Coordinates of C-alpha atoms and ligand atoms in Angstrom, one line a residue:
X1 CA -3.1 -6.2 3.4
X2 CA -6.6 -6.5 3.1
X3 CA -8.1 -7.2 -0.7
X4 CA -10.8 -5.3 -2.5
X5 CA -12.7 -6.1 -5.0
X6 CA -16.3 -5.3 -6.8
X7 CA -18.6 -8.2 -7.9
X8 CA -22.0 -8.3 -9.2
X9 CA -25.1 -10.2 -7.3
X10 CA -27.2 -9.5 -4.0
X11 CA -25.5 -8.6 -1.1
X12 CA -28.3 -10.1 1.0
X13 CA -27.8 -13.3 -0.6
X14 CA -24.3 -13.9 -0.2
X15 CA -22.4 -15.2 2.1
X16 CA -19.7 -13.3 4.1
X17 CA -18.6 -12.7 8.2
X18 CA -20.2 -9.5 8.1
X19 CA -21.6 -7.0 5.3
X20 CA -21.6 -3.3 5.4
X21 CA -24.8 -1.5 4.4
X22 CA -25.5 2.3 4.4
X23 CA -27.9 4.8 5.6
X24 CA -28.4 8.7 5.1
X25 CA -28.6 11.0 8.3
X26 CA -32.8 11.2 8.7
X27 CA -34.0 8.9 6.9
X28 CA -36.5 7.0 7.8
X29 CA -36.8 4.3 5.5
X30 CA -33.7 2.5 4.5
X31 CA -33.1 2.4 0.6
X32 CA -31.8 1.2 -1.9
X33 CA -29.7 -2.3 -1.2
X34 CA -29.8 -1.0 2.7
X35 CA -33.6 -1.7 1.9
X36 CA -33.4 -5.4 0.4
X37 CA -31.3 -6.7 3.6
X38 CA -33.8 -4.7 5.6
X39 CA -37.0 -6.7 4.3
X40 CA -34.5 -10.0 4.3
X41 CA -34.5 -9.2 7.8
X42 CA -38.1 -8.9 8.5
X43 CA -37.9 -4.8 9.2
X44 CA -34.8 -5.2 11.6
X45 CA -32.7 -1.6 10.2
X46 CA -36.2 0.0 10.2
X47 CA -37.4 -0.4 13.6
X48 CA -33.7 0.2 14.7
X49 CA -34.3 3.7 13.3
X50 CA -37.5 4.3 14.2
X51 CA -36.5 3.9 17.8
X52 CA -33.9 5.5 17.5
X53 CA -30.8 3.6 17.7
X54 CA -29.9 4.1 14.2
X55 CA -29.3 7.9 12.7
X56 CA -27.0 7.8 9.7
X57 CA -25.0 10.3 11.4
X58 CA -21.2 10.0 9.6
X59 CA -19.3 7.0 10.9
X60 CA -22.2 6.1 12.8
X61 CA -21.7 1.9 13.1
X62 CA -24.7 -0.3 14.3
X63 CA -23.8 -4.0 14.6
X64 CA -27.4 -6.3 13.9
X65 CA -27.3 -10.1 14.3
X66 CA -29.0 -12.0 11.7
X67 CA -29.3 -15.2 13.5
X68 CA -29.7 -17.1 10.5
X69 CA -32.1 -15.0 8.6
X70 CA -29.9 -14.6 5.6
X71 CA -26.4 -16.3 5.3
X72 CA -24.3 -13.4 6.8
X73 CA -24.2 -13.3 10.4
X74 CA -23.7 -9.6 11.0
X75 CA -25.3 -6.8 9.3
X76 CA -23.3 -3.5 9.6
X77 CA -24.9 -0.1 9.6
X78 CA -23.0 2.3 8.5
X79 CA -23.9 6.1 8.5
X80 CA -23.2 8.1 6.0
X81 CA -24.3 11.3 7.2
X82 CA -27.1 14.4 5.7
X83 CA -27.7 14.0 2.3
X84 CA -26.6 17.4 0.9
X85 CA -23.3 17.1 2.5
X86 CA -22.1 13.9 1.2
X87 CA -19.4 13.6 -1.0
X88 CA -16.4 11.1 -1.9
X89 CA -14.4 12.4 1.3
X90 CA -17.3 11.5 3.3
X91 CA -17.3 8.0 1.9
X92 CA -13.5 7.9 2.1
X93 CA -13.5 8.6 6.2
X94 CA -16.6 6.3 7.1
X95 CA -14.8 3.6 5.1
X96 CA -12.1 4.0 7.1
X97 CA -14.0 3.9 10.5
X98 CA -15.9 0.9 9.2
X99 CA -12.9 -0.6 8.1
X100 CA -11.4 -0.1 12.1
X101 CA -14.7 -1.7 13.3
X102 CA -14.9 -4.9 11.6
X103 CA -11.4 -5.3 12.6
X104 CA -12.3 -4.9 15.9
X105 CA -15.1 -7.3 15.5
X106 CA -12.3 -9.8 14.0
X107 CA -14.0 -9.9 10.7
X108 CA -12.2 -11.7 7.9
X109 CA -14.2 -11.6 4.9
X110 CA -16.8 -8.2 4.6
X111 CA -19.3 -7.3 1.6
X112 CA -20.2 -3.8 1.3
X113 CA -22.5 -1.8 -0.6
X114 CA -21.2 0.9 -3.4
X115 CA -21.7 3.7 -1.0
X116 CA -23.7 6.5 -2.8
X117 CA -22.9 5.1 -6.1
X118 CA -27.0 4.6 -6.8
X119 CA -28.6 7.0 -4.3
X120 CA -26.0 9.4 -3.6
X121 CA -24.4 11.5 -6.6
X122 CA -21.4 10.0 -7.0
X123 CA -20.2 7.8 -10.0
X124 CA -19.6 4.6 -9.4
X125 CA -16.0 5.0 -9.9
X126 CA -15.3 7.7 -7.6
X127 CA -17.5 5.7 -4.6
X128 CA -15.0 2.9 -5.0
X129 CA -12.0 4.5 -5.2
X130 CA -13.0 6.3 -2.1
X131 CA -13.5 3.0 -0.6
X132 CA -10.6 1.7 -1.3
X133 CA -8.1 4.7 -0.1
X134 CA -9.8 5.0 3.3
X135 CA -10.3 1.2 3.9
X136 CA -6.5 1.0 3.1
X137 CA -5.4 4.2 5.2
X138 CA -7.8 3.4 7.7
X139 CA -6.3 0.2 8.4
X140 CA -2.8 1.5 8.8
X141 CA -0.8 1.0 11.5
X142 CA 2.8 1.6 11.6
X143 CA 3.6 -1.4 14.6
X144 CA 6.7 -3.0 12.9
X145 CA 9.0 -2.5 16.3
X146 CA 5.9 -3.7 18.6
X147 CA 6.6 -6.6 19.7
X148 CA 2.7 -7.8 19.4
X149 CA 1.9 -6.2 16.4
X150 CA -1.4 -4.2 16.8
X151 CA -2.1 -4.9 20.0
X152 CA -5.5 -6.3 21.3
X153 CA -7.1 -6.2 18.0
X154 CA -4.2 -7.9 16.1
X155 CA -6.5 -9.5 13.7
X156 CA -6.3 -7.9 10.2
X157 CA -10.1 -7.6 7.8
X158 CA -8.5 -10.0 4.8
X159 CA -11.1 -9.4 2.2
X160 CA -13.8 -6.7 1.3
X161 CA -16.1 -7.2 -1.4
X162 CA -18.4 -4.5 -3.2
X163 CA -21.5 -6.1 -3.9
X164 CA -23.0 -4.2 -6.9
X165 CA -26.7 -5.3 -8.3
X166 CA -26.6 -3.3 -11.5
X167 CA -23.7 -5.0 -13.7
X168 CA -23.2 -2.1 -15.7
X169 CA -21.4 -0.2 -13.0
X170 CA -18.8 -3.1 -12.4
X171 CA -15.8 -2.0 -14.3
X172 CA -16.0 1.7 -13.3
X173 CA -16.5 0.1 -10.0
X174 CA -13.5 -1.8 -10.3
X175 CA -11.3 1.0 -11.9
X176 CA -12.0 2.7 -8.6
X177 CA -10.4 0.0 -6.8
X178 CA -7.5 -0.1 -8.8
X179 CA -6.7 3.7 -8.6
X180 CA -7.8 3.8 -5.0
X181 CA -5.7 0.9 -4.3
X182 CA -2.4 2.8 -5.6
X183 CA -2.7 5.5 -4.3
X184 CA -3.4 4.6 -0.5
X185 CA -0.4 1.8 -0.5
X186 CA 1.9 5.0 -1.8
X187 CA 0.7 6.8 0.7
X188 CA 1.2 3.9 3.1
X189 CA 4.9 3.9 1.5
X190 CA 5.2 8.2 2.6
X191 CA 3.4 7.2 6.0
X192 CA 6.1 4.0 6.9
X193 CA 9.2 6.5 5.9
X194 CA 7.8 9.2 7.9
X195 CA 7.1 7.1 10.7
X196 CA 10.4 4.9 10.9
X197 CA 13.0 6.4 13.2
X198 CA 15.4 8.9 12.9
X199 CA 18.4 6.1 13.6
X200 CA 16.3 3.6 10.4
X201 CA 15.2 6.5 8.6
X202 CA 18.4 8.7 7.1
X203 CA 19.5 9.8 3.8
X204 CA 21.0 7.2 2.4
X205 CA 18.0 4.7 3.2
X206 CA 16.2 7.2 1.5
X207 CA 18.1 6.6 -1.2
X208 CA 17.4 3.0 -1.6
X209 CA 13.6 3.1 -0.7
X210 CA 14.1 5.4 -3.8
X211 CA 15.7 3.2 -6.3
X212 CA 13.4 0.0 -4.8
X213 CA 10.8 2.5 -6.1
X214 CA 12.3 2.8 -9.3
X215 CA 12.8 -1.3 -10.0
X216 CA 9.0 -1.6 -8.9
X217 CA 7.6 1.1 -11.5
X218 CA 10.2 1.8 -14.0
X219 CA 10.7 4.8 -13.3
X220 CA 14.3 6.5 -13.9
X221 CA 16.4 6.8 -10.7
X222 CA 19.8 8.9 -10.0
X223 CA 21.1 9.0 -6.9
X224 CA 23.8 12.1 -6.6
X225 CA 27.1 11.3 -3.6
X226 CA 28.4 14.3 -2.1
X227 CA 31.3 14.3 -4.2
X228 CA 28.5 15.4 -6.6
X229 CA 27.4 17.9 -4.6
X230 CA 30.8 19.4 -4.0
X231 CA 31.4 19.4 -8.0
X232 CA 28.1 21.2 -8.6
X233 CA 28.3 23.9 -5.8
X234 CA 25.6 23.0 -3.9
X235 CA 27.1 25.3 -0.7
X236 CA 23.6 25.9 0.8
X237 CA 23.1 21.9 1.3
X238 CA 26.4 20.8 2.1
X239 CA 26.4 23.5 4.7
X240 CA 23.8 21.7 6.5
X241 CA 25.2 18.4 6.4
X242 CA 28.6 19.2 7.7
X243 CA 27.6 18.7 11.5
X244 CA 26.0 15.0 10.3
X245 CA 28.2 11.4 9.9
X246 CA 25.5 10.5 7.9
X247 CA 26.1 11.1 3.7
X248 CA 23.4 13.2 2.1
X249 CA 22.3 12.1 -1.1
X250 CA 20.3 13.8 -3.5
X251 CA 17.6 11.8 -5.1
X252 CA 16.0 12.3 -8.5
X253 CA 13.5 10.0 -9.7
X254 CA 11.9 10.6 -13.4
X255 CA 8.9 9.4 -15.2
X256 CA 9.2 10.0 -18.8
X257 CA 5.2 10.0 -19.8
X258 CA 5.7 12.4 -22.6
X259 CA 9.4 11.6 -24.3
X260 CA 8.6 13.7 -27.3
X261 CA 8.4 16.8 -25.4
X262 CA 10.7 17.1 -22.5
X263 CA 10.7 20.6 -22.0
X264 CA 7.0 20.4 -21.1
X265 CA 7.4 18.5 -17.5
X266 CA 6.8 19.1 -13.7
X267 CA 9.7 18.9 -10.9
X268 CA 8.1 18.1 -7.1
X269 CA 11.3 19.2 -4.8
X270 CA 10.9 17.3 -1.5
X271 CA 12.3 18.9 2.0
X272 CA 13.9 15.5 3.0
X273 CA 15.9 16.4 6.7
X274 CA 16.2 12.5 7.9
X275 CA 16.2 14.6 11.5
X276 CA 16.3 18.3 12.4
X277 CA 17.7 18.6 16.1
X278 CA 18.3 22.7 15.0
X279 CA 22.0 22.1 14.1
X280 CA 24.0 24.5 16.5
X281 CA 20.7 26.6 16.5
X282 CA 19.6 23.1 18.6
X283 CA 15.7 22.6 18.9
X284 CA 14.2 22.3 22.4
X285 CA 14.2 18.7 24.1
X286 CA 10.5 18.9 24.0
X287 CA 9.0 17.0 21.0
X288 CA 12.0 17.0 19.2
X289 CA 11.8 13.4 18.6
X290 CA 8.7 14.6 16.2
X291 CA 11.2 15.8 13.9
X292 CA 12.1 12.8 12.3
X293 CA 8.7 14.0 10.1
X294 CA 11.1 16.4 8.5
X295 CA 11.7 14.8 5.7
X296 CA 7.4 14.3 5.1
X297 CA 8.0 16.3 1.8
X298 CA 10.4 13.8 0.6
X299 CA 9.0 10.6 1.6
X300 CA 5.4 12.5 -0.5
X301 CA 7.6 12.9 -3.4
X302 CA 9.2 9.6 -3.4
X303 CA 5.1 7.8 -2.8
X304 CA 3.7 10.2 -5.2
X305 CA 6.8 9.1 -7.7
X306 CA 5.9 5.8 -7.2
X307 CA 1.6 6.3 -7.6
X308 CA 2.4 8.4 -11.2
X309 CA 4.9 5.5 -12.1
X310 CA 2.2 3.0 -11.8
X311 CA -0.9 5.3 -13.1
X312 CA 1.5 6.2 -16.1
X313 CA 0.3 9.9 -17.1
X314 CA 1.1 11.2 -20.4
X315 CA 3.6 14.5 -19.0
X316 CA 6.8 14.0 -17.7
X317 CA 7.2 14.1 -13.8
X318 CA 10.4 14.7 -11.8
X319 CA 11.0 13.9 -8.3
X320 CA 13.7 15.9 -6.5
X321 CA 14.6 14.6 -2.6
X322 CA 17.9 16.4 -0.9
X323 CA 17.8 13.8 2.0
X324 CA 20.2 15.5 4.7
X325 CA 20.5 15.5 8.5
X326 CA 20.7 18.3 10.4
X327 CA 23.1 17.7 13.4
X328 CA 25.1 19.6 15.7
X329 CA 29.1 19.0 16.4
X330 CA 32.6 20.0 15.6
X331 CA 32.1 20.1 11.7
X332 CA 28.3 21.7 11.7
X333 CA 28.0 25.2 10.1
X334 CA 27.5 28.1 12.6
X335 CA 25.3 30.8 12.3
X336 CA 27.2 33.8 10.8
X337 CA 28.5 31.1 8.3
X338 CA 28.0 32.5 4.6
X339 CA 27.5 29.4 2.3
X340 CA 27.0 29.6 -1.6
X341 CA 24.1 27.9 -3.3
X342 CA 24.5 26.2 -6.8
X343 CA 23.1 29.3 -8.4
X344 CA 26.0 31.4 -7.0
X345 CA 23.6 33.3 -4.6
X346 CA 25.5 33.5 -1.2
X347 CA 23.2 33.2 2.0
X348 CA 24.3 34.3 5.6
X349 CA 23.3 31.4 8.1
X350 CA 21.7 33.5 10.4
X351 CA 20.1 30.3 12.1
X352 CA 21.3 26.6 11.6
X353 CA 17.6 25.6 12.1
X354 CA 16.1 27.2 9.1
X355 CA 17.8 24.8 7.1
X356 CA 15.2 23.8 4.9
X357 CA 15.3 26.3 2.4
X358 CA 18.9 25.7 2.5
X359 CA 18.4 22.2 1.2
X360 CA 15.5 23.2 -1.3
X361 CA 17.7 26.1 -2.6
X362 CA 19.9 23.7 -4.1
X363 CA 17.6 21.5 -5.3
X364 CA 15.3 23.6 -7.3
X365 CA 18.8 25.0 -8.8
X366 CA 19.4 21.3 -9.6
X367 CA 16.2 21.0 -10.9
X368 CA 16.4 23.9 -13.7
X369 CA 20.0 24.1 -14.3
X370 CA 20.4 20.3 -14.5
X371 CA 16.9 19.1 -15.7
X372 CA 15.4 22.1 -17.4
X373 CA 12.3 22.1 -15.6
X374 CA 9.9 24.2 -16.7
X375 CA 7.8 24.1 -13.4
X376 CA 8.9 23.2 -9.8
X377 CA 6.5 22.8 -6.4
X378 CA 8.4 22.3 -3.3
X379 CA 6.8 20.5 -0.6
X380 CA 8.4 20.9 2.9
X381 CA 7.5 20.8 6.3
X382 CA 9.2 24.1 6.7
X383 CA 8.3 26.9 9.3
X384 CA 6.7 26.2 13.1
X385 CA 4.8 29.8 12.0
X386 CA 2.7 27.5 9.2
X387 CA 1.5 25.8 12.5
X388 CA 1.0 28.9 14.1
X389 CA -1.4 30.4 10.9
X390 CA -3.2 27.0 9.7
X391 CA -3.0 24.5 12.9
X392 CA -2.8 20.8 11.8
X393 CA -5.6 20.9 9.5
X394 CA -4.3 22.7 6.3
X395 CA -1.4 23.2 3.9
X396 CA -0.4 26.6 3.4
X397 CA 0.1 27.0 -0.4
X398 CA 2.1 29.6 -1.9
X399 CA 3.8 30.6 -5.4
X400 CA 4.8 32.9 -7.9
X401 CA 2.5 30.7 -10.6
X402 CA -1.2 32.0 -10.3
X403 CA -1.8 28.9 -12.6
X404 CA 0.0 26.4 -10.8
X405 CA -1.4 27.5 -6.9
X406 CA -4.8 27.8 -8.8
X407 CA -3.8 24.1 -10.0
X408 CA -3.0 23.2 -6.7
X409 CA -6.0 23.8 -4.8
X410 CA -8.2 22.4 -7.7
X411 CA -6.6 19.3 -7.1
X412 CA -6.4 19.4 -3.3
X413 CA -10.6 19.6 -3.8
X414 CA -10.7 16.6 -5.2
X415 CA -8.0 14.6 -2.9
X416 CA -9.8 16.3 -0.1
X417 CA -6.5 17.0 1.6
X418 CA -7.0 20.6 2.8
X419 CA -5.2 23.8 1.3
X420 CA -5.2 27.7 1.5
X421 CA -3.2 29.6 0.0
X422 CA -1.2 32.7 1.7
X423 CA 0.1 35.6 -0.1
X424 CA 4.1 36.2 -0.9
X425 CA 4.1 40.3 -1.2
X426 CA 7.1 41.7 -1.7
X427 CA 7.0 43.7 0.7
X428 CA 7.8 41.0 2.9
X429 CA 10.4 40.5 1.3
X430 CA 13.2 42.8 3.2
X431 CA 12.9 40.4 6.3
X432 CA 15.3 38.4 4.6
X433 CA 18.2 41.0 3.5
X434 CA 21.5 40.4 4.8
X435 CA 24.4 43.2 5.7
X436 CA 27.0 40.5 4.8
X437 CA 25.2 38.2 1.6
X438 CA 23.2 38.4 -1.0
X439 CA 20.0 37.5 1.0
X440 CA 19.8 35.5 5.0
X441 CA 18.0 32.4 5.8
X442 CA 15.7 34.1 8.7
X443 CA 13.1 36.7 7.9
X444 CA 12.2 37.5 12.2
X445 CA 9.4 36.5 13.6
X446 CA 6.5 37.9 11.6
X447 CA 5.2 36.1 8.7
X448 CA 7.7 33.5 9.1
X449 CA 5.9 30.9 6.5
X450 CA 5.8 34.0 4.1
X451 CA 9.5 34.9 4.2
X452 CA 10.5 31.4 4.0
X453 CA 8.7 30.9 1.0
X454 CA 10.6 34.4 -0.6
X455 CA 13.3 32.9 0.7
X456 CA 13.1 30.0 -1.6
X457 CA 11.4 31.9 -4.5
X458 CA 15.1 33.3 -4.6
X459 CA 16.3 30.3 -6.5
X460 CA 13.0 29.6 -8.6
X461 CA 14.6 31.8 -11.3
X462 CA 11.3 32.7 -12.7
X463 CA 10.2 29.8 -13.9
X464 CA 6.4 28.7 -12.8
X465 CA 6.8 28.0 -8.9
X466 CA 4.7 26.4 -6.3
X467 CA 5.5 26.1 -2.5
X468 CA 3.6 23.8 0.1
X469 CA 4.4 24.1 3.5
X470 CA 3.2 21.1 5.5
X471 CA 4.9 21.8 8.9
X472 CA 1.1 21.2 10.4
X473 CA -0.1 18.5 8.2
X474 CA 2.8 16.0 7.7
X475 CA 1.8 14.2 11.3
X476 CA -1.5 13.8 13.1
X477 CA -1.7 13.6 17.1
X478 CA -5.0 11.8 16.5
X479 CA -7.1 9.3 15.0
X480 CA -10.2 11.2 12.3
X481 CA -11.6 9.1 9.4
X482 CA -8.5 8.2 7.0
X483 CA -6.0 9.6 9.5
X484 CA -4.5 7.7 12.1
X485 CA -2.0 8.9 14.6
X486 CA 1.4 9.5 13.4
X487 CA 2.1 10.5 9.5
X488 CA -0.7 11.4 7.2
X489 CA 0.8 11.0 3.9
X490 CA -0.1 14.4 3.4
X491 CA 0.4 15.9 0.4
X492 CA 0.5 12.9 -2.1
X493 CA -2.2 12.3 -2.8
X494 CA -2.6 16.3 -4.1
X495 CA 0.4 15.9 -6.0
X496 CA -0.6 12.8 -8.0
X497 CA -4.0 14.4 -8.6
X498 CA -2.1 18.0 -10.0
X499 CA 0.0 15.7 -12.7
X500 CA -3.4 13.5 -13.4
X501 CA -5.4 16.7 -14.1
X502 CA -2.3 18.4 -16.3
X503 CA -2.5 15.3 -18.4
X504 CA -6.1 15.2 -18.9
X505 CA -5.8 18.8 -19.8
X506 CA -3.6 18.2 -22.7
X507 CA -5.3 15.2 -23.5
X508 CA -8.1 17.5 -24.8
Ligands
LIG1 N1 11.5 21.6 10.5 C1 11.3 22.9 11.1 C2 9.9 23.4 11.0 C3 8.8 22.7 11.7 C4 8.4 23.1 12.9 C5 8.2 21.6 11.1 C6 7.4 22.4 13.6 C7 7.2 20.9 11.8 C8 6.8 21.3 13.0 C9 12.2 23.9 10.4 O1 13.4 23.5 9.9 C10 12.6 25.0 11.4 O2 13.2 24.7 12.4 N2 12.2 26.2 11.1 C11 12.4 27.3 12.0 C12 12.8 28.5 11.2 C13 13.3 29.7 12.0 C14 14.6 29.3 12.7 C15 13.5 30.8 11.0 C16 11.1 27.6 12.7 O3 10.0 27.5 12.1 O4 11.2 27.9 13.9
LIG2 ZN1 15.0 23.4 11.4
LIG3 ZN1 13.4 21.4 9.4

């Protein structure tokens, strides 16, 4: 994995295999320390732009040989696009694309500049750790069953070093890094379980990813058998893992940042189906191998665990995963089936394959009958409809909390990680009465994101809810700044950010 660090000095001056310098969309004359390497090089970055080869448009990447003229050999443009739009996503998607380039020029050691940490408006600490998650995320590749791991360009960029003049900035600088650095290799941790295989990735590995998590942060691990499960009455989970030989585990990580007040905490409920085929509701052939994502809200919980065990908040954080395969055969529940959930609510299985809010019924009843918690979110990739409304750009946010959604989105600003939220009326809520149960586990075809969500709220008890349905967002079909094909990591980051904000809040 590459390294990053922040020194101070001249990044003209020193040497490296190739250094990245940065340029605004329209300018003319290169500034800042884009402008030293440009004089160093006798006008070179200038005349490129005035020809017109260079335009600072985002992710723009002009390659310049110095042929001795200072000790680095290649000069890197890098564009960071118009002025008034820039921000610390911006600088967290070029990095990324720069990143990709030098590793396709087989660079091994790379300087950079603090990317709008003197010209642009962002503090020096936010430029860096902006840097650091989309050099890291950038990078990834998930190629651990390829035989020639990363293919043509199987060279990995070793080192990258911010160059900063101004030796005040160095420790924010380097803060940056540090935070950045966390929170891209737990989302790397959320993008390798997502991405393993259905046949590598079931409940029980889960289960020790989670407790390897644990030993590495010191965080507080249970892992619940289904003996457990049967003793606690959790019918609505153990309904969907009849048709599966694999055992589901339920798996409850805890960070204990403010001892002297447990009853003020957070619970993050992850949907964690190892593989949805439908049950005997079975899924299409088409794409269904996709569906080994369905346990993206899990493997967020578990990385964003591990990121708030490292970063150490002040507020107490609980992580909830029901990991559980949804299969088809002899034993697997049928729809018409009437299961009870742990909170003695019975739920006609109308469909096998809305089995999500199954599995989360029983874990947000774990989470406030067992734990106490005061707040839940759930984070599940849980209706094809979400596609249908948002596409794969954005989470769908819903909840019962005004305070937490509001919370939510504030946070998914900052991460970058795009959210809306939709609206849980309650008039909607009818879809989901059954003749034979207390309430059914379809809503029809309208609104089905909505009716999912009421669905769930049904076992939220009141307390402050949040729902995130990442059925669009969990996997990417294509490459974009930090996002590479395959899992995003999506929402971890958010989550992190959420707990990070509700501690600074009390901090005050
Ligand atoms: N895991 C799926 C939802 C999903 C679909 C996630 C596409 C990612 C991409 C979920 O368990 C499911 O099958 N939901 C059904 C519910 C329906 C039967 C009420 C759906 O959305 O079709
Ligand atoms: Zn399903
Ligand atoms: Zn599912």
């Amino acid at each position: 994995m590459v390294h990053i660090n922040a020194v101070p000095g001249d990044i003209a001056t020193t040497a490296a295999d190739a250094m990245v310098v940065n340029l605004f969309e329209g300018v003319t004359a290169p500034e800042g320390g884009t402008s030293a390497v440009d004089k160093a090089l006798d006008g070179a970055i200038s005349s490129l732009i005035e020809d017109g080869e260079i335009s600072g448009k985002k992710g723009e990447t002009t390659l310049i040989h110095t042929f001795g003229r200072i000790p680095t050999k290649r000069v890197v443009v890098l564009g960071l696009g118009k002025q008034d739009k820039f921000d610390s996503h911006v600088v967290r998607d070029v990095s990324a694309s720069v990143a990709r380039y030098l590793r396709k020029l087989k660079v091994k050691k790379a300087t950079s500049l603090a990317h709008g940490a003197s010209i642009g408006n962002l503090s020096p600490r936010e430029s860096a750790q902006a840097t650091a998650e989309g050099t890291l995320l950038g990078l990834y590749r998930f190629d651990r069953y390829l035989s020639k791991n990363g293919g043509d360009d199987d060279k990995e960029l070793e080192e990258l070093t911010i160059i900063e003049q101004d030796g005040a900035k160095l420790d924010a600088l380097n803060e940056g890094i540090t935070s950045g650095t966390v929170l891209a290799q737990s989302a790397q941790l959320v993008r390798d379980m997502v991405n393993e295989p259905p046949n590598v990735m079931f409940p029980e590995r889960m289960a020790e990813i989670a407790v390897e998590v644990a030993k590495e942060t010191g965080l507080d691990c249970k892992v619940l058998g289904i003996e457990d499960m049967q003793l606690l009455g959790m019918g609505a989970l153990l309904g969907v893992t009849a048709g599966s030989a694999r055992e589901p585990k339920l798996i409850i990580l805890q960070h204990n940042g403010d001892p002297e007040h447990p009853e003020d905490n957070i619970a993050f409920a992850g949907k964690g189906i190892t593989f949805d085929t439908g049950g005997i509701s079975l899924k299409p052939a088409a794409n269904m191998g996709n569906m080994k994502s369905d346990m993206g809200g899990g493997a967020s919980v578990i990385g964003a665990m591990r990121a708030i065990g490292m970063l150490k908040p002040n507020i107490n954080v609980i992580g909830i995963v029901p990991a559980v395969e949804n299969m088809p055969g002899g034993r697997a529940q049928r729809p018409g089936d009437i299961v009870r959930a742990m909170n003695g609510k019975t739920i006609e299985v109308d469909n096998t394959d809305a089995e999500g809010r199954l599995v989360l019924a029983d874990a947000i009843s774990y989470a406030i009958q067992e734990i106490k918690a005061k707040r839940v979110v759930d984070i599940a990739t849980l209706t094809g409809a979400m596609v249908t409304a948002l596409g794969n750009v954005t989470t769908g946010v819903m909840g019962r909390s005004q305070t937490l959604v509001d919370a939510l989105l504030e946070a998914s600003y900052a991460t970058g990680e795009k959210m809306w939220q939709m609206p849980l009326f309650d008039e909607y809520k009818s879809q989901n009465k059954s003749d034979w149960a207390d309430v059914k586990n379809t809503g029809g075809a309208p609104a089905g994101s909505i009716t999912a969500a009421l669905f769930i709220s049904e076992f939220t008890e009141g307390i402050e809810w949040a729902h995130m349905d990442i059925a669009g967002t969990a996997l990417s079909s294509k490459e974009s700044g930090h996002i590479v094909k395959g899992a995003t990591g999506v929402p971890m980051r958010t989550l992190v950010r959420l707990v990070q904000d509700m501690a600074a809040a009390k901090d005050v």
